[in-house]
Amino acid sequence: MHAQYVCHACNARKKACDKKLPACGFCSARNLDCEYDEKTSKKKGFLRKYNPGRKFVTIPPRQSTDPPGQWLLLPTTTQSVDELVHTHALCLIGSMESPSQGPSELYFRTFHQWYPIISPEAFQHVESSCCRRNCIPPADFSILLLSMCMITSLPNQKQPFLLSSYFNCGVVYTTTKSLFALVQATRCKSVRLTQAGFLIAACEYTCAHPETAYISLNTCLALMDFQGSQTQFSNTCAVERGTNGVRSISTDESNMVKAVATLERMILLEVDPSRVARTKFLDCSEQFSHRQQRLARNPALDTLPLSTYLGHFYLTEAREKTVCALDQVLHIIQLTTANEERKSFAEIILELTNTDTEIRYLLGVLMGESYEKNVDLCTPVALCIRSLFLLHKHVIDLLLTCPSEYSDQVADISRAALSTACEMVVDAVQFPNNYQSGMMPICCYYNLRTAIEFLVEQKGTSAEIDILRQAERAYRSKCLF
């Protein structure tokens, strides 16, 4: 006797079945259970009834204790993008605990001091308007608020938010970036969306992901180009091409252009110093000059309270001069690497020496002003130290490829400069600043890593290396994800 259809074992293995009863030859030879399905129909379009318990293991349902930041990343048919992003923002903010202030207040008191890209008045106006009308804010506003929460939730804040056990910086960052991509794909480009992208890039740079930060920053540049903002501007105001010709752009947009130019140079120092920046900063010919590097008072701001004056003017001046120093370092590295002007070794060393002199002078001015005016200029100082590290490492690498009779003398000077920079990093670790406005230790991780590499290479003291390695481990455990 023979069965009408092949057995289950031969059908699953794509084997030829002799259909013998009670067991086919294939199953008999292998001592397998031979089963035939006599009710199966060969009619076209007919499918055998699905039996999940026969071949598959069912997946248990998601537990309700999972962190809410890991689901609902796509809108349903009844949930708009505005509602989705607003729901996530409320969920994350609700999981944070701050005894005295909300995320926006902490943001404007810390990160805003270094990058004033968001107008507090405009932000509070939209926030109060949505609360007054009891409506859901636009998606770009919600993603901006979520980005502000992300940048203020970094654990190295002076007064950070406390995340619940379900959340950490990685979850907040992943949720924010996913929702940013969703809003970017479904909504019109806006200044608030550009600001949120900048905060994401700043967070990635702080958490030692400079390559990812560079990609996010290029997204900001694309959004700015789409909006028509120019990347070139003068010392007085930025301009934008509008329907009625050239007009002065808003303060937010002007500060945004400056902030993007600043962060781009900071990222390029870590990614590829030989790469040319896409943005153009202030005219550094006068800014980066030792005759003009003292942070002189501006008579137009003398009517402001002292704390406001110091917190805005001095930090702005220090930021611009520091970024000009970064720009000069990148420029000199690009010139000496390519050497398209066919300069002699002595001319190249002279340019590098002049740049080193200017940065050292600026560093002394910043430290003197910080002590004299009691202003938090730790970030500009850290950036100057970063510039010195990069400049003198480039000098040593250059001497290996272009040796001369003065190579040993120049190399000794560069090693002495690097040793001084390492000592300043050690001092910064041992005696951290107590300023409440210090938002994040910009360049700290990169300075630590470079200082450790140099001290290990030069066989520095074990005590200094242990101090720096301990600080690096602490930074990794807190900020890296």
Coordinates of C-alpha atoms in Angstrom, one line a residue:
M1 CA 0.0 0.0 0.0
H2 CA 1.1 3.6 -0.7
A3 CA 0.0 6.9 0.7
Q4 CA -1.4 9.7 -1.5
Y5 CA 1.1 12.3 -0.4
V6 CA 4.7 12.3 0.9
C7 CA 5.4 12.1 4.6
H8 CA 6.2 15.1 6.8
A9 CA 9.9 14.1 7.2
C10 CA 10.6 13.8 3.5
N11 CA 8.6 16.9 2.8
A12 CA 10.6 19.0 5.3
R13 CA 13.9 17.6 4.0
K14 CA 13.0 17.8 0.3
K15 CA 13.7 14.1 -0.1
A16 CA 12.1 11.7 -2.5
C17 CA 9.5 9.6 -0.6
D18 CA 8.4 6.1 -1.8
K19 CA 5.1 6.7 0.2
K20 CA 5.1 3.2 1.6
L21 CA 2.8 2.4 4.5
P22 CA 3.0 2.2 7.4
A23 CA 6.5 3.9 7.0
C24 CA 8.5 5.0 4.0
G25 CA 11.9 3.7 3.2
F26 CA 13.7 7.0 4.3
C27 CA 12.1 7.0 7.7
S28 CA 12.5 3.2 8.2
A29 CA 16.2 3.3 7.5
R30 CA 16.7 6.1 10.0
N31 CA 14.2 4.9 12.6
L32 CA 12.1 8.1 12.3
D33 CA 8.4 8.5 13.0
C34 CA 6.8 8.5 9.6
E35 CA 3.5 10.5 9.5
Y36 CA 1.3 11.1 6.5
D37 CA -1.4 13.8 6.2
E38 CA -4.2 12.2 4.3
K39 CA -6.4 15.4 4.5
T40 CA -4.0 17.6 2.7
S41 CA -5.3 19.0 -0.6
K42 CA -3.3 19.9 -3.6
K43 CA -5.8 22.4 -4.9
K44 CA -4.2 25.6 -6.1
G45 CA -4.3 28.4 -3.5
F46 CA -5.0 26.2 -0.6
L47 CA -2.7 26.5 2.4
R48 CA -2.3 24.1 5.2
K49 CA -3.7 25.5 8.5
Y50 CA -1.0 27.2 10.5
N51 CA -0.1 25.4 13.7
P52 CA 2.4 27.6 15.7
G53 CA 2.9 25.1 18.5
R54 CA 4.1 22.4 16.1
K55 CA 7.3 23.9 14.7
F56 CA 7.8 27.2 16.6
V57 CA 8.2 28.5 20.1
T58 CA 6.0 31.4 21.0
I59 CA 7.6 34.6 22.2
P60 CA 6.4 35.8 25.6
P61 CA 4.7 39.3 25.7
R62 CA 6.8 42.3 26.6
Q63 CA 6.9 43.0 30.3
S64 CA 5.5 46.3 31.4
T65 CA 8.6 47.0 33.5
D66 CA 10.7 47.7 30.4
P67 CA 12.0 51.2 30.0
P68 CA 9.5 53.2 28.0
G69 CA 12.3 54.8 25.9
Q70 CA 12.7 51.6 23.9
W71 CA 9.3 51.3 22.3
L72 CA 6.9 53.4 20.4
L73 CA 9.6 54.7 18.2
L74 CA 7.3 54.8 15.2
P75 CA 3.9 56.6 15.1
T76 CA 0.7 54.5 14.9
T77 CA -2.3 55.4 12.8
T78 CA -3.9 57.3 15.7
Q79 CA -0.7 59.0 17.0
S80 CA 0.8 61.9 15.1
V81 CA 4.5 62.7 15.2
D82 CA 3.9 65.7 17.4
E83 CA 2.1 63.5 20.0
L84 CA 4.8 60.8 19.7
V85 CA 7.8 63.1 20.4
H86 CA 5.9 65.0 23.1
T87 CA 5.0 61.7 24.8
H88 CA 8.7 60.7 24.9
A89 CA 9.8 64.1 26.1
L90 CA 7.3 64.0 29.0
C91 CA 8.4 60.4 29.8
L92 CA 12.0 61.2 30.0
I93 CA 11.5 64.5 31.9
G94 CA 9.2 62.7 34.3
S95 CA 11.9 60.1 35.0
M96 CA 14.4 62.9 36.0
E97 CA 14.5 64.3 39.4
S98 CA 15.7 67.8 40.2
P99 CA 15.0 69.4 43.5
S100 CA 14.9 73.1 42.4
Q101 CA 14.7 73.5 38.7
G102 CA 13.6 71.9 35.4
P103 CA 15.7 70.9 32.4
S104 CA 15.3 74.2 30.6
E105 CA 16.4 76.2 33.7
L106 CA 19.5 74.0 34.2
Y107 CA 20.3 74.2 30.5
F108 CA 20.2 78.0 30.4
R109 CA 22.4 78.1 33.5
T110 CA 25.1 75.8 32.3
F111 CA 25.4 74.8 28.6
H112 CA 23.9 78.0 27.4
Q113 CA 26.7 80.0 28.9
W114 CA 29.2 78.5 26.4
Y115 CA 26.9 78.1 23.4
P116 CA 24.0 80.7 23.5
I117 CA 22.2 79.2 20.6
I118 CA 18.7 79.3 22.0
S119 CA 16.9 82.4 23.1
P120 CA 15.5 81.9 26.6
E121 CA 12.7 84.4 25.9
A122 CA 11.6 82.7 22.7
F123 CA 11.8 79.2 24.3
Q124 CA 9.7 80.3 27.3
H125 CA 7.2 82.0 25.1
V126 CA 6.5 78.8 23.1
E127 CA 6.4 76.7 26.3
S128 CA 4.0 79.0 28.1
S129 CA 1.8 79.4 25.0
C130 CA 1.4 75.7 24.7
C131 CA 0.6 75.4 28.4
R132 CA -1.9 78.2 28.2
R133 CA -3.8 76.7 25.2
N134 CA -3.4 73.2 26.6
C135 CA -2.1 71.9 23.2
I136 CA 0.7 69.7 22.1
P137 CA 3.8 71.6 21.1
P138 CA 5.3 71.2 17.6
A139 CA 7.5 68.2 17.1
D140 CA 10.6 70.4 16.5
F141 CA 10.1 72.1 19.9
S142 CA 9.6 68.8 21.7
I143 CA 12.8 67.4 20.1
L144 CA 14.6 70.5 21.1
L145 CA 13.4 70.1 24.7
L146 CA 14.4 66.5 24.6
S147 CA 17.9 67.4 23.4
M148 CA 18.3 69.9 26.2
C149 CA 17.4 67.2 28.7
M150 CA 19.9 64.9 27.0
I151 CA 22.8 67.4 27.3
T152 CA 21.9 68.3 30.9
S153 CA 21.6 64.6 31.9
L154 CA 25.3 63.9 31.4
P155 CA 26.6 62.7 34.8
N156 CA 29.5 65.2 34.9
Q157 CA 27.2 68.1 35.5
K158 CA 27.7 70.2 38.7
Q159 CA 24.0 69.7 39.5
P160 CA 22.8 66.9 37.2
F161 CA 19.4 65.4 36.9
L162 CA 19.0 62.1 38.5
L163 CA 17.9 59.4 36.1
S164 CA 15.7 56.6 37.2
S165 CA 16.9 53.0 37.3
Y166 CA 15.4 52.4 33.8
F167 CA 17.3 55.2 32.2
N168 CA 20.9 56.1 31.5
C169 CA 22.7 58.4 29.1
G170 CA 22.8 55.8 26.4
V171 CA 19.0 55.3 26.5
V172 CA 18.3 59.1 26.5
Y173 CA 20.8 59.6 23.6
T174 CA 19.4 56.8 21.5
T175 CA 15.8 57.9 22.0
T176 CA 16.6 61.5 21.2
K177 CA 18.6 60.7 18.1
S178 CA 15.9 58.3 16.8
L179 CA 13.2 60.8 17.3
F180 CA 15.3 63.5 15.7
A181 CA 15.7 61.4 12.6
L182 CA 11.9 60.9 12.6
V183 CA 11.1 64.6 12.9
Q184 CA 13.7 65.4 10.2
A185 CA 12.1 63.0 7.8
T186 CA 8.5 64.1 8.4
R187 CA 8.6 67.8 9.2
C188 CA 9.9 70.9 7.5
K189 CA 13.3 72.1 8.4
S190 CA 13.5 74.7 11.2
V191 CA 15.9 76.6 13.4
R192 CA 14.8 74.6 16.4
L193 CA 15.5 71.3 14.6
T194 CA 19.0 72.6 13.7
Q195 CA 19.6 73.6 17.4
A196 CA 18.6 70.1 18.5
G197 CA 21.0 68.5 16.0
F198 CA 23.8 70.7 17.3
L199 CA 23.1 69.6 20.9
I200 CA 23.2 65.9 19.7
A201 CA 26.6 66.6 18.1
A202 CA 27.9 68.3 21.2
C203 CA 26.8 65.3 23.3
E204 CA 28.5 62.9 21.0
Y205 CA 31.7 65.0 21.1
T206 CA 31.6 65.1 24.9
C207 CA 31.1 61.3 25.1
A208 CA 34.2 60.7 23.0
H209 CA 32.5 59.9 19.7
P210 CA 34.1 62.6 17.5
E211 CA 33.4 60.8 14.2
T212 CA 29.7 60.4 14.9
A213 CA 29.7 64.0 16.1
Y214 CA 31.2 65.2 12.8
I215 CA 28.4 63.4 10.9
S216 CA 25.7 65.1 13.1
L217 CA 27.4 68.4 12.7
N218 CA 27.3 68.0 8.9
T219 CA 23.5 67.4 9.3
C220 CA 23.3 70.8 11.0
L221 CA 25.2 72.4 8.2
A222 CA 22.8 70.9 5.7
L223 CA 19.8 72.2 7.6
M224 CA 21.4 75.6 7.8
D225 CA 22.0 75.7 4.1
F226 CA 18.4 74.6 3.5
Q227 CA 17.2 77.5 5.6
G228 CA 19.5 79.9 3.8
S229 CA 21.8 80.9 6.7
Q230 CA 25.2 82.0 5.5
T231 CA 28.3 80.5 7.1
Q232 CA 30.3 83.7 6.5
F233 CA 29.7 86.7 8.6
S234 CA 31.5 89.8 9.8
N235 CA 32.5 90.9 13.3
T236 CA 29.3 92.9 13.7
C237 CA 26.4 90.8 12.4
A238 CA 25.6 87.8 10.2
V239 CA 23.5 88.1 7.1
E240 CA 21.0 86.1 5.3
R241 CA 19.7 86.2 1.8
G242 CA 15.9 86.8 1.8
T243 CA 13.3 87.8 -0.6
N244 CA 14.0 91.4 0.0
G245 CA 17.7 91.2 -0.3
V246 CA 20.2 91.2 2.5
R247 CA 18.9 91.5 6.0
S248 CA 20.3 91.0 9.6
I249 CA 19.4 87.5 10.8
S250 CA 18.2 86.7 14.3
T251 CA 20.4 86.4 17.3
D252 CA 19.7 82.7 17.5
E253 CA 20.8 82.1 13.9
S254 CA 23.9 84.3 14.3
N255 CA 24.9 82.5 17.5
M256 CA 24.1 79.2 15.8
V257 CA 26.5 79.9 13.0
K258 CA 29.3 80.8 15.5
A259 CA 28.6 77.7 17.6
V260 CA 28.7 75.4 14.6
A261 CA 32.0 76.9 13.4
T262 CA 33.4 76.5 17.0
L263 CA 32.3 72.9 17.4
E264 CA 33.5 71.9 13.9
R265 CA 37.0 73.0 14.7
M266 CA 37.0 71.2 18.0
I267 CA 35.9 68.0 16.3
L268 CA 38.4 68.4 13.5
L269 CA 41.2 68.5 16.0
E270 CA 40.2 64.9 17.0
V271 CA 39.0 63.5 13.7
D272 CA 41.4 64.9 11.0
P273 CA 43.3 68.1 11.6
S274 CA 44.4 68.2 7.9
R275 CA 40.8 68.5 6.8
V276 CA 39.6 72.0 5.8
A277 CA 36.6 73.3 7.8
R278 CA 33.4 73.9 5.9
T279 CA 32.5 76.9 8.0
K280 CA 34.3 80.2 8.2
F281 CA 34.7 82.0 11.5
L282 CA 35.6 85.6 12.4
D283 CA 38.5 87.4 10.7
C284 CA 41.3 86.0 12.9
S285 CA 44.0 88.3 11.6
E286 CA 43.2 90.8 14.3
Q287 CA 41.6 88.5 16.8
F288 CA 44.6 86.2 17.0
S289 CA 47.2 88.8 17.8
H290 CA 49.1 89.2 21.1
R291 CA 48.6 92.9 21.0
Q292 CA 44.9 92.5 21.1
Q293 CA 44.4 89.4 23.2
R294 CA 43.6 91.1 26.5
L295 CA 39.9 90.9 27.2
A296 CA 39.2 94.7 27.4
R297 CA 36.0 96.0 28.8
N298 CA 33.3 97.1 26.3
P299 CA 31.9 100.5 27.2
A300 CA 28.5 99.6 25.6
L301 CA 28.1 96.9 28.2
D302 CA 29.1 98.9 31.3
T303 CA 25.4 99.4 32.3
L304 CA 24.9 95.7 32.8
P305 CA 25.2 94.1 36.2
L306 CA 28.7 92.8 37.0
S307 CA 27.7 89.1 37.0
T308 CA 25.8 89.4 33.7
Y309 CA 28.7 91.4 32.2
L310 CA 31.3 88.9 33.2
G311 CA 29.2 85.9 32.3
H312 CA 28.5 87.0 28.8
F313 CA 31.2 89.4 27.5
Y314 CA 34.3 87.8 28.9
L315 CA 33.2 84.3 28.0
T316 CA 32.2 85.5 24.5
E317 CA 35.6 87.2 24.0
A318 CA 37.5 84.2 25.3
R319 CA 35.5 81.8 23.1
E320 CA 36.2 83.9 19.9
K321 CA 39.9 84.2 20.6
T322 CA 40.2 80.5 21.5
V323 CA 38.4 79.4 18.3
C324 CA 40.8 81.7 16.3
A325 CA 43.6 79.8 18.0
L326 CA 42.1 76.5 16.9
D327 CA 41.6 77.9 13.4
Q328 CA 45.2 79.0 13.3
V329 CA 46.5 75.6 14.4
L330 CA 44.4 73.7 11.8
H331 CA 45.5 76.2 9.2
I332 CA 49.2 75.8 10.0
I333 CA 48.9 72.0 10.1
Q334 CA 47.3 72.0 6.7
L335 CA 49.9 74.2 5.2
T336 CA 52.9 72.4 6.6
T337 CA 51.5 69.0 5.7
A338 CA 50.8 69.8 2.1
N339 CA 53.6 72.4 1.8
E340 CA 52.1 73.6 -1.5
E341 CA 54.0 76.9 -1.2
R342 CA 57.3 75.0 -1.2
K343 CA 58.6 76.7 2.0
S344 CA 61.9 75.8 3.5
F345 CA 62.2 73.9 6.7
A346 CA 63.3 77.0 8.6
E347 CA 60.3 78.9 7.3
I348 CA 57.9 76.2 8.4
I349 CA 59.5 76.0 11.9
L350 CA 59.2 79.8 12.2
E351 CA 55.5 79.7 11.5
L352 CA 55.0 76.9 14.0
T353 CA 57.0 78.8 16.5
N354 CA 55.0 82.0 16.0
T355 CA 51.8 80.1 16.4
D356 CA 53.1 78.5 19.6
T357 CA 54.0 81.9 21.0
E358 CA 50.6 83.3 20.3
I359 CA 48.8 80.4 21.9
R360 CA 51.0 80.6 25.0
Y361 CA 50.3 84.3 25.3
L362 CA 46.6 83.7 24.9
L363 CA 46.7 81.0 27.5
G364 CA 48.4 83.3 30.0
V365 CA 45.8 86.0 29.3
L366 CA 42.9 83.7 29.9
M367 CA 44.3 82.3 33.2
G368 CA 45.1 85.9 34.4
E369 CA 41.6 87.1 33.5
S370 CA 40.0 84.1 35.1
Y371 CA 41.8 84.8 38.4
E372 CA 41.5 88.6 38.3
K373 CA 37.9 88.8 37.2
N374 CA 36.8 85.6 39.0
V375 CA 35.3 84.3 35.7
D376 CA 34.9 80.7 34.7
L377 CA 37.2 80.4 31.7
C378 CA 38.2 76.8 32.2
T379 CA 36.8 75.7 28.8
P380 CA 38.9 78.2 26.8
V381 CA 41.9 77.2 28.8
A382 CA 41.3 73.5 28.1
L383 CA 41.0 74.3 24.4
C384 CA 44.3 76.2 24.4
I385 CA 46.0 73.3 26.0
R386 CA 44.5 71.0 23.4
S387 CA 45.9 73.3 20.7
L388 CA 49.3 73.1 22.2
F389 CA 49.2 69.3 22.4
L390 CA 48.2 69.1 18.7
L391 CA 50.7 71.7 17.5
H392 CA 53.8 70.2 19.2
K393 CA 52.8 66.7 18.3
H394 CA 52.7 67.8 14.7
V395 CA 56.1 69.4 15.1
I396 CA 57.6 66.2 16.3
D397 CA 56.0 64.2 13.5
L398 CA 57.2 66.8 11.0
L399 CA 60.8 66.4 12.3
L400 CA 60.7 62.7 11.7
T401 CA 59.9 63.2 8.0
C402 CA 62.0 66.4 7.4
P403 CA 65.1 66.1 9.5
S404 CA 67.6 69.0 9.7
E405 CA 70.6 70.2 11.7
Y406 CA 68.2 71.9 14.1
S407 CA 65.9 68.9 14.6
D408 CA 67.2 67.8 18.0
Q409 CA 66.9 71.3 19.4
V410 CA 63.4 71.9 18.0
A411 CA 62.3 68.5 19.2
D412 CA 63.5 69.2 22.7
I413 CA 61.6 72.4 22.8
S414 CA 58.4 70.7 21.6
R415 CA 58.8 67.9 24.2
A416 CA 59.3 70.5 26.9
A417 CA 56.0 72.2 25.8
L418 CA 54.2 68.9 25.8
S419 CA 55.5 68.2 29.3
T420 CA 54.2 71.6 30.5
A421 CA 50.8 70.9 29.0
C422 CA 50.8 67.5 30.8
E423 CA 51.5 69.2 34.1
M424 CA 48.6 71.6 33.5
V425 CA 46.3 68.6 32.8
V426 CA 47.5 66.9 36.0
D427 CA 46.9 70.1 38.0
A428 CA 43.4 70.4 36.5
V429 CA 42.6 66.8 37.6
Q430 CA 44.0 67.4 41.1
F431 CA 42.4 70.8 41.6
P432 CA 39.1 70.8 39.7
N433 CA 37.3 74.1 39.3
N434 CA 34.4 74.9 41.7
Y435 CA 32.4 77.1 39.3
Q436 CA 28.8 76.3 39.3
S437 CA 28.4 77.3 35.6
G438 CA 30.8 74.7 34.4
M439 CA 28.7 72.6 32.1
M440 CA 31.0 69.9 30.9
P441 CA 34.8 69.3 30.8
I442 CA 35.2 70.0 27.1
C443 CA 38.4 68.4 25.8
C444 CA 39.1 66.8 29.2
Y445 CA 38.9 63.2 27.8
Y446 CA 41.0 64.1 24.8
N447 CA 43.6 66.0 26.9
L448 CA 43.7 63.1 29.3
R449 CA 44.3 60.6 26.6
T450 CA 47.0 62.6 24.9
A451 CA 48.8 63.4 28.2
I452 CA 48.8 59.7 29.2
E453 CA 50.2 58.7 25.8
F454 CA 53.0 61.3 26.0
L455 CA 53.9 60.5 29.6
V456 CA 54.0 56.7 28.9
E457 CA 56.2 57.3 25.8
Q458 CA 58.6 59.6 27.7
K459 CA 58.6 57.3 30.8
G460 CA 57.1 59.9 33.0
T461 CA 56.5 59.5 36.8
S462 CA 54.2 56.7 37.7
A463 CA 52.3 59.0 40.1
E464 CA 51.3 61.4 37.4
I465 CA 50.3 58.6 35.0
D466 CA 48.2 56.9 37.8
I467 CA 46.4 60.2 38.5
L468 CA 45.5 60.7 34.8
R469 CA 44.5 57.1 34.3
Q470 CA 42.2 57.2 37.3
A471 CA 40.6 60.4 35.9
E472 CA 40.2 58.7 32.5
R473 CA 38.5 55.7 34.0
A474 CA 36.2 58.0 36.0
Y475 CA 35.3 59.9 32.8
R476 CA 34.7 56.7 30.9
S477 CA 32.4 55.3 33.5
K478 CA 30.4 58.5 33.7
C479 CA 30.3 59.9 30.2
L480 CA 31.0 57.2 27.6
F481 CA 28.3 54.9 26.3

